[in-house]
PDB file of C-alpha atoms and ligand atoms in Angstrom:
ATOM      1  CA  MET A   5       4.904 -10.545  33.566  1.00 92.00           C
ATOM      2  CA  LYS A   6       5.839  -9.642  29.988  1.00 96.00           C
ATOM      3  CA  LYS A   7       9.583 -10.008  29.449  1.00 98.00           C
ATOM      4  CA  THR A   8      11.418  -7.290  27.527  1.00 98.00           C
ATOM      5  CA  THR A   9      14.999  -6.531  26.551  1.00 98.00           C
ATOM      6  CA  SER A  10      15.113  -4.110  29.524  1.00 98.00           C
ATOM      7  CA  TYR A  11      14.152  -7.006  31.779  1.00 98.00           C
ATOM      8  CA  PHE A  12      17.160  -8.916  30.426  1.00 98.00           C
ATOM      9  CA  ARG A  13      19.523  -6.016  31.126  1.00 97.00           C
ATOM     10  CA  GLU A  14      18.120  -5.425  34.618  1.00 98.00           C
ATOM     11  CA  ALA A  15      18.289  -9.135  35.486  1.00 98.00           C
ATOM     12  CA  LYS A  16      22.075  -9.027  35.127  1.00 97.00           C
ATOM     13  CA  SER A  17      22.453  -6.006  37.385  1.00 96.00           C
ATOM     14  CA  GLN A  18      20.215  -7.695  39.965  1.00 97.00           C
ATOM     15  CA  GLY A  19      22.077 -11.010  39.743  1.00 97.00           C
ATOM     16  CA  LYS A  20      18.930 -12.845  38.586  1.00 98.00           C
ATOM     17  CA  LYS A  21      19.640 -15.771  36.258  1.00 98.00           C
ATOM     18  CA  LEU A  22      17.865 -15.722  32.905  1.00 98.00           C
ATOM     19  CA  THR A  23      16.314 -18.774  31.270  1.00 98.00           C
ATOM     20  CA  MET A  24      15.797 -19.258  27.561  1.00 98.00           C
ATOM     21  CA  LEU A  25      14.687 -22.185  25.425  1.00 98.00           C
ATOM     22  CA  THR A  26      14.093 -22.718  21.754  1.00 98.00           C
ATOM     23  CA  ALA A  27      10.640 -23.245  20.258  1.00 98.00           C
ATOM     24  CA  TYR A  28       9.659 -23.506  16.643  1.00 98.00           C
ATOM     25  CA  ASP A  29       5.895 -23.983  16.785  1.00 98.00           C
ATOM     26  CA  TYR A  30       2.713 -22.825  18.508  1.00 98.00           C
ATOM     27  CA  SER A  31       2.221 -25.811  20.850  1.00 98.00           C
ATOM     28  CA  MET A  32       5.757 -25.915  22.213  1.00 98.00           C
ATOM     29  CA  ALA A  33       5.874 -22.117  22.551  1.00 98.00           C
ATOM     30  CA  LYS A  34       2.690 -22.270  24.607  1.00 98.00           C
ATOM     31  CA  LEU A  35       4.185 -24.898  26.926  1.00 98.00           C
ATOM     32  CA  VAL A  36       7.556 -23.255  27.533  1.00 98.00           C
ATOM     33  CA  ASP A  37       5.904 -19.849  27.927  1.00 98.00           C
ATOM     34  CA  GLU A  38       3.439 -21.265  30.464  1.00 98.00           C
ATOM     35  CA  ALA A  39       6.353 -22.890  32.313  1.00 98.00           C
ATOM     36  CA  GLY A  40       7.816 -19.407  32.677  1.00 98.00           C
ATOM     37  CA  VAL A  41      10.981 -19.065  30.589  1.00 98.00           C
ATOM     38  CA  ASP A  42      12.195 -15.498  30.140  1.00 98.00           C
ATOM     39  CA  GLY A  43      12.897 -15.825  26.441  1.00 98.00           C
ATOM     40  CA  ILE A  44      12.116 -18.069  23.496  1.00 99.00           C
ATOM     41  CA  LEU A  45      14.599 -18.342  20.657  1.00 98.00           C
ATOM     42  CA  VAL A  46      13.279 -19.395  17.280  1.00 98.00           C
ATOM     43  CA  GLY A  47      16.716 -20.737  16.484  1.00 98.00           C
ATOM     44  CA  ASP A  48      18.018 -21.720  13.089  1.00 98.00           C
ATOM     45  CA  SER A  49      18.572 -25.050  14.857  1.00 97.00           C
ATOM     46  CA  LEU A  50      15.059 -25.634  13.511  1.00 97.00           C
ATOM     47  CA  GLY A  51      16.853 -26.700  10.332  1.00 97.00           C
ATOM     48  CA  MET A  52      18.188 -29.762  12.148  1.00 95.00           C
ATOM     49  CA  VAL A  53      15.466 -30.341  14.735  1.00 96.00           C
ATOM     50  CA  MET A  54      12.368 -29.648  12.628  1.00 96.00           C
ATOM     51  CA  LEU A  55      13.479 -29.967   9.012  1.00 97.00           C
ATOM     52  CA  GLY A  56      16.051 -32.764   9.245  1.00 95.00           C
ATOM     53  CA  TYR A  57      18.976 -30.891   7.680  1.00 96.00           C
ATOM     54  CA  GLU A  58      22.554 -31.814   8.545  1.00 92.00           C
ATOM     55  CA  ASN A  59      23.343 -28.300   9.775  1.00 93.00           C
ATOM     56  CA  THR A  60      21.753 -24.846   9.925  1.00 96.00           C
ATOM     57  CA  LEU A  61      23.026 -23.508   6.608  1.00 97.00           C
ATOM     58  CA  GLN A  62      19.959 -24.271   4.492  1.00 97.00           C
ATOM     59  CA  VAL A  63      17.538 -22.403   6.745  1.00 98.00           C
ATOM     60  CA  THR A  64      15.982 -19.377   5.028  1.00 98.00           C
ATOM     61  CA  VAL A  65      14.518 -16.075   6.204  1.00 98.00           C
ATOM     62  CA  GLU A  66      11.083 -17.407   5.186  1.00 98.00           C
ATOM     63  CA  ASP A  67      11.573 -20.546   7.335  1.00 98.00           C
ATOM     64  CA  ILE A  68      12.378 -18.421  10.386  1.00 98.00           C
ATOM     65  CA  ILE A  69       9.464 -16.039   9.776  1.00 98.00           C
ATOM     66  CA  HIS A  70       7.013 -18.934   9.323  1.00 98.00           C
ATOM     67  CA  HIS A  71       8.069 -20.572  12.599  1.00 98.00           C
ATOM     68  CA  THR A  72       8.383 -17.282  14.513  1.00 98.00           C
ATOM     69  CA  ARG A  73       4.791 -16.331  13.674  1.00 98.00           C
ATOM     70  CA  ALA A  74       3.616 -19.647  15.122  1.00 98.00           C
ATOM     71  CA  VAL A  75       5.709 -19.135  18.264  1.00 98.00           C
ATOM     72  CA  ALA A  76       4.408 -15.584  18.675  1.00 98.00           C
ATOM     73  CA  ARG A  77       0.831 -16.902  18.589  1.00 98.00           C
ATOM     74  CA  GLY A  78       1.637 -19.385  21.350  1.00 98.00           C
ATOM     75  CA  SER A  79       3.605 -17.125  23.675  1.00 98.00           C
ATOM     76  CA  LYS A  80       2.200 -14.565  26.096  1.00 98.00           C
ATOM     77  CA  ASN A  81       5.060 -13.411  28.299  1.00 98.00           C
ATOM     78  CA  SER A  82       8.388 -14.555  26.884  1.00 98.00           C
ATOM     79  CA  LEU A  83      10.701 -12.335  24.886  1.00 98.00           C
ATOM     80  CA  ILE A  84      10.720 -13.779  21.369  1.00 98.00           C
ATOM     81  CA  VAL A  85      14.057 -13.720  19.566  1.00 98.00           C
ATOM     82  CA  ALA A  86      14.232 -14.727  15.896  1.00 98.00           C
ATOM     83  CA  ASP A  87      17.521 -16.134  14.641  1.00 98.00           C
ATOM     84  CA  MET A  88      18.875 -14.535  11.491  1.00 98.00           C
ATOM     85  CA  PRO A  89      19.850 -17.402   9.197  1.00 98.00           C
ATOM     86  CA  PHE A  90      23.018 -17.872   7.179  1.00 98.00           C
ATOM     87  CA  LEU A  91      23.522 -15.189   4.480  1.00 97.00           C
ATOM     88  CA  SER A  92      20.606 -13.071   5.699  1.00 98.00           C
ATOM     89  CA  TYR A  93      23.040 -10.549   7.249  1.00 98.00           C
ATOM     90  CA  HIS A  94      26.281 -11.133   5.370  1.00 96.00           C
ATOM     91  CA  VAL A  95      25.707  -9.421   2.024  1.00 97.00           C
ATOM     92  CA  SER A  96      25.131  -5.784   2.998  1.00 97.00           C
ATOM     93  CA  VAL A  97      24.005  -3.607   5.879  1.00 98.00           C
ATOM     94  CA  GLU A  98      20.867  -2.631   3.973  1.00 98.00           C
ATOM     95  CA  GLU A  99      19.866  -6.228   3.290  1.00 98.00           C
ATOM     96  CA  SER A 100      20.547  -7.143   6.925  1.00 98.00           C
ATOM     97  CA  ILE A 101      18.275  -4.366   8.196  1.00 98.00           C
ATOM     98  CA  ARG A 102      15.547  -5.396   5.762  1.00 98.00           C
ATOM     99  CA  ASN A 103      15.747  -9.054   6.823  1.00 98.00           C
ATOM    100  CA  ALA A 104      15.818  -8.166  10.517  1.00 98.00           C
ATOM    101  CA  GLY A 105      12.817  -5.905   9.914  1.00 98.00           C
ATOM    102  CA  LYS A 106      10.903  -8.818   8.362  1.00 98.00           C
ATOM    103  CA  MET A 107      11.510 -10.880  11.514  1.00 98.00           C
ATOM    104  CA  ILE A 108       9.789  -8.140  13.502  1.00 98.00           C
ATOM    105  CA  GLN A 109       7.055  -7.083  11.048  1.00 98.00           C
ATOM    106  CA  GLU A 110       6.125 -10.457   9.589  1.00 98.00           C
ATOM    107  CA  GLY A 111       7.432 -12.845  12.241  1.00 98.00           C
ATOM    108  CA  MET A 112       6.224 -10.780  15.195  1.00 98.00           C
ATOM    109  CA  ALA A 113       9.553 -11.282  17.007  1.00 98.00           C
ATOM    110  CA  HIS A 114      10.727  -8.783  19.622  1.00 98.00           C
ATOM    111  CA  ALA A 115      14.423  -9.070  18.769  1.00 98.00           C
ATOM    112  CA  VAL A 116      16.838 -10.823  16.418  1.00 98.00           C
ATOM    113  CA  LYS A 117      19.969 -12.867  17.063  1.00 98.00           C
ATOM    114  CA  LEU A 118      22.951 -13.052  14.771  1.00 98.00           C
ATOM    115  CA  GLU A 119      26.301 -14.814  14.904  1.00 98.00           C
ATOM    116  CA  GLY A 120      29.709 -13.141  14.982  1.00 97.00           C
ATOM    117  CA  GLY A 121      31.518 -10.084  16.288  1.00 95.00           C
ATOM    118  CA  ALA A 122      33.856  -7.781  14.369  1.00 93.00           C
ATOM    119  CA  GLU A 123      32.967  -9.361  10.988  1.00 94.00           C
ATOM    120  CA  VAL A 124      29.336  -8.271  11.308  1.00 96.00           C
ATOM    121  CA  ALA A 125      29.794  -5.101  13.374  1.00 95.00           C
ATOM    122  CA  ASP A 126      28.380  -2.753  10.702  1.00 97.00           C
ATOM    123  CA  GLN A 127      25.292  -4.908  10.259  1.00 97.00           C
ATOM    124  CA  ILE A 128      24.703  -5.042  14.037  1.00 97.00           C
ATOM    125  CA  ARG A 129      24.980  -1.252  14.299  1.00 98.00           C
ATOM    126  CA  GLY A 130      22.650  -0.788  11.326  1.00 98.00           C
ATOM    127  CA  ILE A 131      19.995  -3.130  12.716  1.00 98.00           C
ATOM    128  CA  ILE A 132      20.109  -1.480  16.150  1.00 98.00           C
ATOM    129  CA  LYS A 133      19.929   1.960  14.488  1.00 98.00           C
ATOM    130  CA  ALA A 134      16.700   0.724  12.895  1.00 98.00           C
ATOM    131  CA  GLN A 135      15.401   0.191  16.448  1.00 98.00           C
ATOM    132  CA  ILE A 136      15.580  -3.595  16.333  1.00 98.00           C
ATOM    133  CA  PRO A 137      17.091  -5.150  19.469  1.00 98.00           C
ATOM    134  CA  VAL A 138      20.006  -7.498  18.769  1.00 98.00           C
ATOM    135  CA  MET A 139      21.248 -10.522  20.693  1.00 98.00           C
ATOM    136  CA  GLY A 140      24.787 -11.490  19.719  1.00 98.00           C
ATOM    137  CA  HIS A 141      26.184 -15.022  19.437  1.00 98.00           C
ATOM    138  CA  LEU A 142      29.875 -15.787  20.042  1.00 98.00           C
ATOM    139  CA  GLY A 143      32.065 -18.814  20.653  1.00 98.00           C
ATOM    140  CA  LEU A 144      30.997 -21.764  18.542  1.00 97.00           C
ATOM    141  CA  THR A 145      28.881 -20.153  15.844  1.00 97.00           C
ATOM    142  CA  PRO A 146      27.200 -23.017  13.956  1.00 95.00           C
ATOM    143  CA  GLN A 147      26.783 -21.028  10.721  1.00 96.00           C
ATOM    144  CA  SER A 148      30.609 -21.095  10.456  1.00 94.00           C
ATOM    145  CA  VAL A 149      30.703 -24.904  10.694  1.00 92.00           C
ATOM    146  CA  ASN A 150      32.561 -25.207   7.392  1.00 93.00           C
ATOM    147  CA  MET A 151      35.218 -22.707   8.512  1.00 91.00           C
ATOM    148  CA  PHE A 152      35.585 -24.406  11.923  1.00 89.00           C
ATOM    149  CA  GLY A 153      35.674 -27.891  10.367  1.00 89.00           C
ATOM    150  CA  GLY A 154      32.887 -29.204  12.621  1.00 87.00           C
ATOM    151  CA  PHE A 155      31.054 -28.352  15.827  1.00 89.00           C
ATOM    152  CA  LYS A 156      33.904 -27.876  18.339  1.00 91.00           C
ATOM    153  CA  VAL A 157      34.556 -26.109  21.629  1.00 95.00           C
ATOM    154  CA  TYR A 158      35.766 -22.577  20.848  1.00 94.00           C
ATOM    155  CA  GLY A 159      38.015 -20.485  23.094  1.00 95.00           C
ATOM    156  CA  LYS A 160      40.862 -22.831  23.937  1.00 96.00           C
ATOM    157  CA  THR A 161      43.641 -20.719  22.378  1.00 97.00           C
ATOM    158  CA  LYS A 162      44.903 -17.191  23.054  1.00 97.00           C
ATOM    159  CA  GLU A 163      43.710 -16.070  19.646  1.00 97.00           C
ATOM    160  CA  GLN A 164      40.212 -17.515  20.061  1.00 97.00           C
ATOM    161  CA  VAL A 165      39.787 -16.087  23.584  1.00 97.00           C
ATOM    162  CA  GLY A 166      40.920 -12.697  22.242  1.00 97.00           C
ATOM    163  CA  LYS A 167      38.338 -12.880  19.475  1.00 96.00           C
ATOM    164  CA  ILE A 168      35.543 -13.673  21.928  1.00 97.00           C
ATOM    165  CA  ILE A 169      36.463 -10.813  24.288  1.00 97.00           C
ATOM    166  CA  GLU A 170      36.852  -8.370  21.417  1.00 97.00           C
ATOM    167  CA  GLY A 171      33.488  -9.519  19.969  1.00 98.00           C
ATOM    168  CA  ALA A 172      31.705  -9.256  23.332  1.00 98.00           C
ATOM    169  CA  LYS A 173      32.943  -5.685  23.915  1.00 98.00           C
ATOM    170  CA  LEU A 174      32.068  -4.698  20.380  1.00 97.00           C
ATOM    171  CA  LEU A 175      28.544  -6.084  20.765  1.00 97.00           C
ATOM    172  CA  GLU A 176      28.090  -4.244  24.043  1.00 97.00           C
ATOM    173  CA  ASP A 177      29.355  -0.977  22.494  1.00 97.00           C
ATOM    174  CA  ALA A 178      27.096  -1.433  19.468  1.00 96.00           C
ATOM    175  CA  GLY A 179      24.077  -1.682  21.780  1.00 97.00           C
ATOM    176  CA  ALA A 180      23.269  -5.427  21.769  1.00 98.00           C
ATOM    177  CA  PHE A 181      21.043  -6.318  24.741  1.00 98.00           C
ATOM    178  CA  SER A 182      22.621  -9.716  25.404  1.00 98.00           C
ATOM    179  CA  ILE A 183      24.978 -12.331  23.999  1.00 98.00           C
ATOM    180  CA  VAL A 184      24.681 -16.084  23.548  1.00 98.00           C
ATOM    181  CA  LEU A 185      27.993 -17.784  24.280  1.00 98.00           C
ATOM    182  CA  GLU A 186      28.189 -21.295  22.871  1.00 98.00           C
ATOM    183  CA  CYS A 187      30.619 -24.109  23.690  1.00 97.00           C
ATOM    184  CA  VAL A 188      33.230 -22.046  25.484  1.00 98.00           C
ATOM    185  CA  PRO A 189      35.357 -23.159  28.485  1.00 98.00           C
ATOM    186  CA  ASP A 190      33.786 -22.152  31.830  1.00 97.00           C
ATOM    187  CA  GLU A 191      36.712 -19.919  32.836  1.00 97.00           C
ATOM    188  CA  VAL A 192      36.528 -17.965  29.598  1.00 98.00           C
ATOM    189  CA  ALA A 193      32.745 -17.558  29.927  1.00 98.00           C
ATOM    190  CA  ALA A 194      33.169 -16.220  33.482  1.00 98.00           C
ATOM    191  CA  MET A 195      35.737 -13.724  32.239  1.00 98.00           C
ATOM    192  CA  ILE A 196      33.377 -12.515  29.488  1.00 98.00           C
ATOM    193  CA  ARG A 197      30.505 -12.219  31.986  1.00 98.00           C
ATOM    194  CA  ASP A 198      32.662  -9.997  34.198  1.00 98.00           C
ATOM    195  CA  SER A 199      33.942  -7.849  31.364  1.00 97.00           C
ATOM    196  CA  ILE A 200      30.597  -6.633  29.964  1.00 98.00           C
ATOM    197  CA  SER A 201      27.406  -5.186  31.458  1.00 98.00           C
ATOM    198  CA  ILE A 202      24.935  -7.032  29.190  1.00 98.00           C
ATOM    199  CA  PRO A 203      23.815 -10.574  30.054  1.00 98.00           C
ATOM    200  CA  VAL A 204      25.741 -13.553  28.745  1.00 98.00           C
ATOM    201  CA  ILE A 205      23.413 -16.469  27.992  1.00 98.00           C
ATOM    202  CA  GLY A 206      25.406 -19.686  27.935  1.00 98.00           C
ATOM    203  CA  ILE A 207      24.959 -22.944  26.076  1.00 98.00           C
ATOM    204  CA  GLY A 208      27.828 -25.246  26.910  1.00 98.00           C
ATOM    205  CA  ALA A 209      29.559 -22.299  28.595  1.00 98.00           C
ATOM    206  CA  GLY A 210      29.280 -23.266  32.264  1.00 97.00           C
ATOM    207  CA  ALA A 211      27.416 -22.042  35.304  1.00 98.00           C
ATOM    208  CA  ALA A 212      28.961 -18.596  35.586  1.00 97.00           C
ATOM    209  CA  CYS A 213      26.884 -17.181  32.714  1.00 98.00           C
ATOM    210  CA  ASP A 214      24.074 -14.753  33.489  1.00 98.00           C
ATOM    211  CA  GLY A 215      21.576 -17.202  32.007  1.00 98.00           C
ATOM    212  CA  GLN A 216      21.242 -20.438  30.100  1.00 98.00           C
ATOM    213  CA  ILE A 217      19.658 -21.570  26.850  1.00 98.00           C
ATOM    214  CA  LEU A 218      19.070 -25.064  25.496  1.00 98.00           C
ATOM    215  CA  VAL A 219      17.237 -26.605  22.575  1.00 97.00           C
ATOM    216  CA  THR A 220      13.922 -27.738  24.093  1.00 98.00           C
ATOM    217  CA  GLN A 221      13.853 -31.042  22.203  1.00 97.00           C
ATOM    218  CA  ASP A 222      17.311 -31.813  23.671  1.00 96.00           C
ATOM    219  CA  LEU A 223      16.331 -31.127  27.266  1.00 96.00           C
ATOM    220  CA  LEU A 224      13.120 -33.114  26.900  1.00 97.00           C
ATOM    221  CA  GLY A 225      14.955 -36.056  25.300  1.00 96.00           C
ATOM    222  CA  MET A 226      12.976 -35.866  22.048  1.00 94.00           C
ATOM    223  CA  PHE A 227      15.819 -35.384  19.572  1.00 86.00           C
ATOM    224  CA  SER A 228      18.250 -38.255  19.396  1.00 82.00           C
ATOM    225  CA  ASP A 229      20.261 -37.649  16.188  1.00 81.00           C
ATOM    226  CA  PHE A 230      23.046 -36.511  18.515  1.00 81.00           C
ATOM    227  CA  THR A 231      23.216 -35.138  22.055  1.00 86.00           C
ATOM    228  CA  PRO A 232      25.944 -32.604  22.818  1.00 91.00           C
ATOM    229  CA  LYS A 233      27.899 -33.023  26.094  1.00 93.00           C
ATOM    230  CA  PHE A 234      26.405 -29.804  27.481  1.00 96.00           C
ATOM    231  CA  VAL A 235      22.799 -31.036  27.271  1.00 96.00           C
ATOM    232  CA  LYS A 236      21.093 -32.198  30.453  1.00 96.00           C
ATOM    233  CA  GLN A 237      18.076 -34.336  29.608  1.00 95.00           C
ATOM    234  CA  TYR A 238      15.349 -33.517  32.123  1.00 97.00           C
ATOM    235  CA  LYS A 239      12.837 -35.896  30.536  1.00 96.00           C
ATOM    236  CA  HIS A 240      13.017 -38.838  28.169  1.00 95.00           C
ATOM    237  CA  LEU A 241      10.100 -38.075  25.893  1.00 97.00           C
ATOM    238  CA  LYS A 242      11.430 -40.057  22.944  1.00 96.00           C
ATOM    239  CA  GLU A 243      10.739 -43.309  24.807  1.00 96.00           C
ATOM    240  CA  GLU A 244       7.404 -41.961  26.087  1.00 97.00           C
ATOM    241  CA  ILE A 245       6.316 -40.954  22.587  1.00 97.00           C
ATOM    242  CA  ILE A 246       7.351 -44.228  20.969  1.00 97.00           C
ATOM    243  CA  SER A 247       5.633 -46.240  23.677  1.00 98.00           C
ATOM    244  CA  GLY A 248       2.428 -44.146  23.362  1.00 98.00           C
ATOM    245  CA  VAL A 249       2.394 -44.572  19.584  1.00 98.00           C
ATOM    246  CA  ARG A 250       2.997 -48.330  19.925  1.00 98.00           C
ATOM    247  CA  GLU A 251       0.047 -48.621  22.327  1.00 98.00           C
ATOM    248  CA  TYR A 252      -2.110 -46.773  19.792  1.00 98.00           C
ATOM    249  CA  ILE A 253      -1.029 -49.126  16.979  1.00 98.00           C
ATOM    250  CA  ASN A 254      -1.811 -52.168  19.158  1.00 98.00           C
ATOM    251  CA  ASP A 255      -5.197 -50.765  20.190  1.00 98.00           C
ATOM    252  CA  VAL A 256      -6.223 -50.002  16.599  1.00 98.00           C
ATOM    253  CA  GLU A 257      -5.010 -53.357  15.307  1.00 98.00           C
ATOM    254  CA  SER A 258      -6.754 -55.265  18.076  1.00 98.00           C
ATOM    255  CA  GLY A 259      -9.979 -53.206  17.897  1.00 98.00           C
ATOM    256  CA  VAL A 260      -9.675 -51.754  21.397  1.00 98.00           C
ATOM    257  CA  PHE A 261      -9.613 -48.200  20.014  1.00 98.00           C
ATOM    258  CA  PRO A 262     -11.840 -46.353  19.334  1.00 97.00           C
ATOM    259  CA  ASP A 263     -14.218 -47.439  22.103  1.00 97.00           C
ATOM    260  CA  GLU A 264     -17.656 -46.030  23.068  1.00 96.00           C
ATOM    261  CA  LYS A 265     -16.046 -43.233  25.060  1.00 97.00           C
ATOM    262  CA  HIS A 266     -14.301 -41.888  21.980  1.00 97.00           C
ATOM    263  CA  SER A 267     -17.149 -42.315  19.450  1.00 97.00           C
ATOM    264  CA  PHE A 268     -20.322 -40.442  18.469  1.00 98.00           C
ATOM    265  CA  LYS A 269     -23.943 -41.655  18.375  1.00 97.00           C
ATOM    266  CA  ILE A 270     -26.980 -40.774  16.285  1.00 98.00           C
ATOM    267  CA  ASP A 271     -30.537 -40.990  17.609  1.00 98.00           C
ATOM    268  CA  LYS A 272     -31.561 -44.685  17.344  1.00 97.00           C
ATOM    269  CA  LEU A 273     -35.083 -44.163  15.914  1.00 97.00           C
ATOM    270  CA  LEU A 274     -33.875 -41.591  13.401  1.00 98.00           C
ATOM    271  CA  PHE A 275     -31.167 -43.939  12.273  1.00 98.00           C
ATOM    272  CA  GLU A 276     -33.651 -46.779  11.796  1.00 97.00           C
ATOM    273  CA  GLU A 277     -35.652 -44.444   9.519  1.00 97.00           C
ATOM    274  CA  ILE A 278     -32.579 -43.449   7.559  1.00 97.00           C
ATOM    275  CA  LYS A 279     -31.523 -47.063   7.104  1.00 97.00           C
ATOM    276  CA  LYS A 280     -34.893 -47.815   5.464  1.00 97.00           C
ATOM    277  CA  LEU A 281     -34.124 -45.191   2.804  1.00 97.00           C
ATOM    278  CA  TYR A 282     -31.065 -47.058   1.560  1.00 94.00           C
TER     279      TYR A 282
HETATM  280  O1  KIV B  17      19.765 -22.001  16.754  1.00 81.47           O
HETATM  281  C1  KIV B  17      19.809 -22.188  17.967  1.00 81.47           C
HETATM  282  O2  KIV B  17      19.022 -22.932  18.558  1.00 81.47           O
HETATM  283  C2  KIV B  17      20.816 -21.460  18.736  1.00 81.47           C
HETATM  284  C3  KIV B  17      21.009 -21.871  20.162  1.00 81.47           C
HETATM  285  C4  KIV B  17      21.709 -23.165  20.191  1.00 81.47           C
HETATM  286  C5  KIV B  17      21.659 -20.828  20.938  1.00 81.47           C
HETATM  287  O3  KIV B  17      21.476 -20.618  18.214  1.00 81.47           O
END
């Protein structure tokens, strides 16, 4: 079944939990889509996971479009959300709409995600007015890492909780179809879930959220630069991959690979004839 933004909204009213994962390329998109996730986020986390940057700030609109196109080719049923990178929606409403439009037209995404609440309210309204569905992102917003002074839990003070609630209501009023809530205490996340009608997709925000999202490479144990506390590793593919590659190296060095089964043959008589020519 093809997942849409309406599906996301209805899931909340029916009490059905939503599942989302990140993907940045065709092969992984195909796998997570086949497994049955509701949504795939082409997150700007690709800057760290795929491009080896220290944070997400260097990711460009072109990077996201390039990876979103690949994900769109690999996915059949999941809702594809393209992350709007740093500065792609901060300069003006017009530029934000244009960049969001590129995610849809060139990237083939179904929706865009952007970080922040009141600070980016005009941009969110403008993008939605242009008929582009928006997913919000509150709590720890990684594009503000330099303002936060690191990646930290957000929502432990009165002021921070107030900002999250205000942002969530604003996003709902503006017409966002869902909100990612990152690194927020469980109790605060539950309060946000109860105070708005659109689904709250948590990452490090506890079990009360209407759905969950994780970085796929984290849950599969492929990315070991750092593992946040909220990540549950369902597989340990890093070890599997390294051991598979080591076996390959051993096989090549010892002459075990390639064997007959993995090689091609030419007709014997024809080859004898050819050999005589040289
Ligand atoms: O970029 C990303 O992957 C994200 C998720 C962590 C929600 O924003």
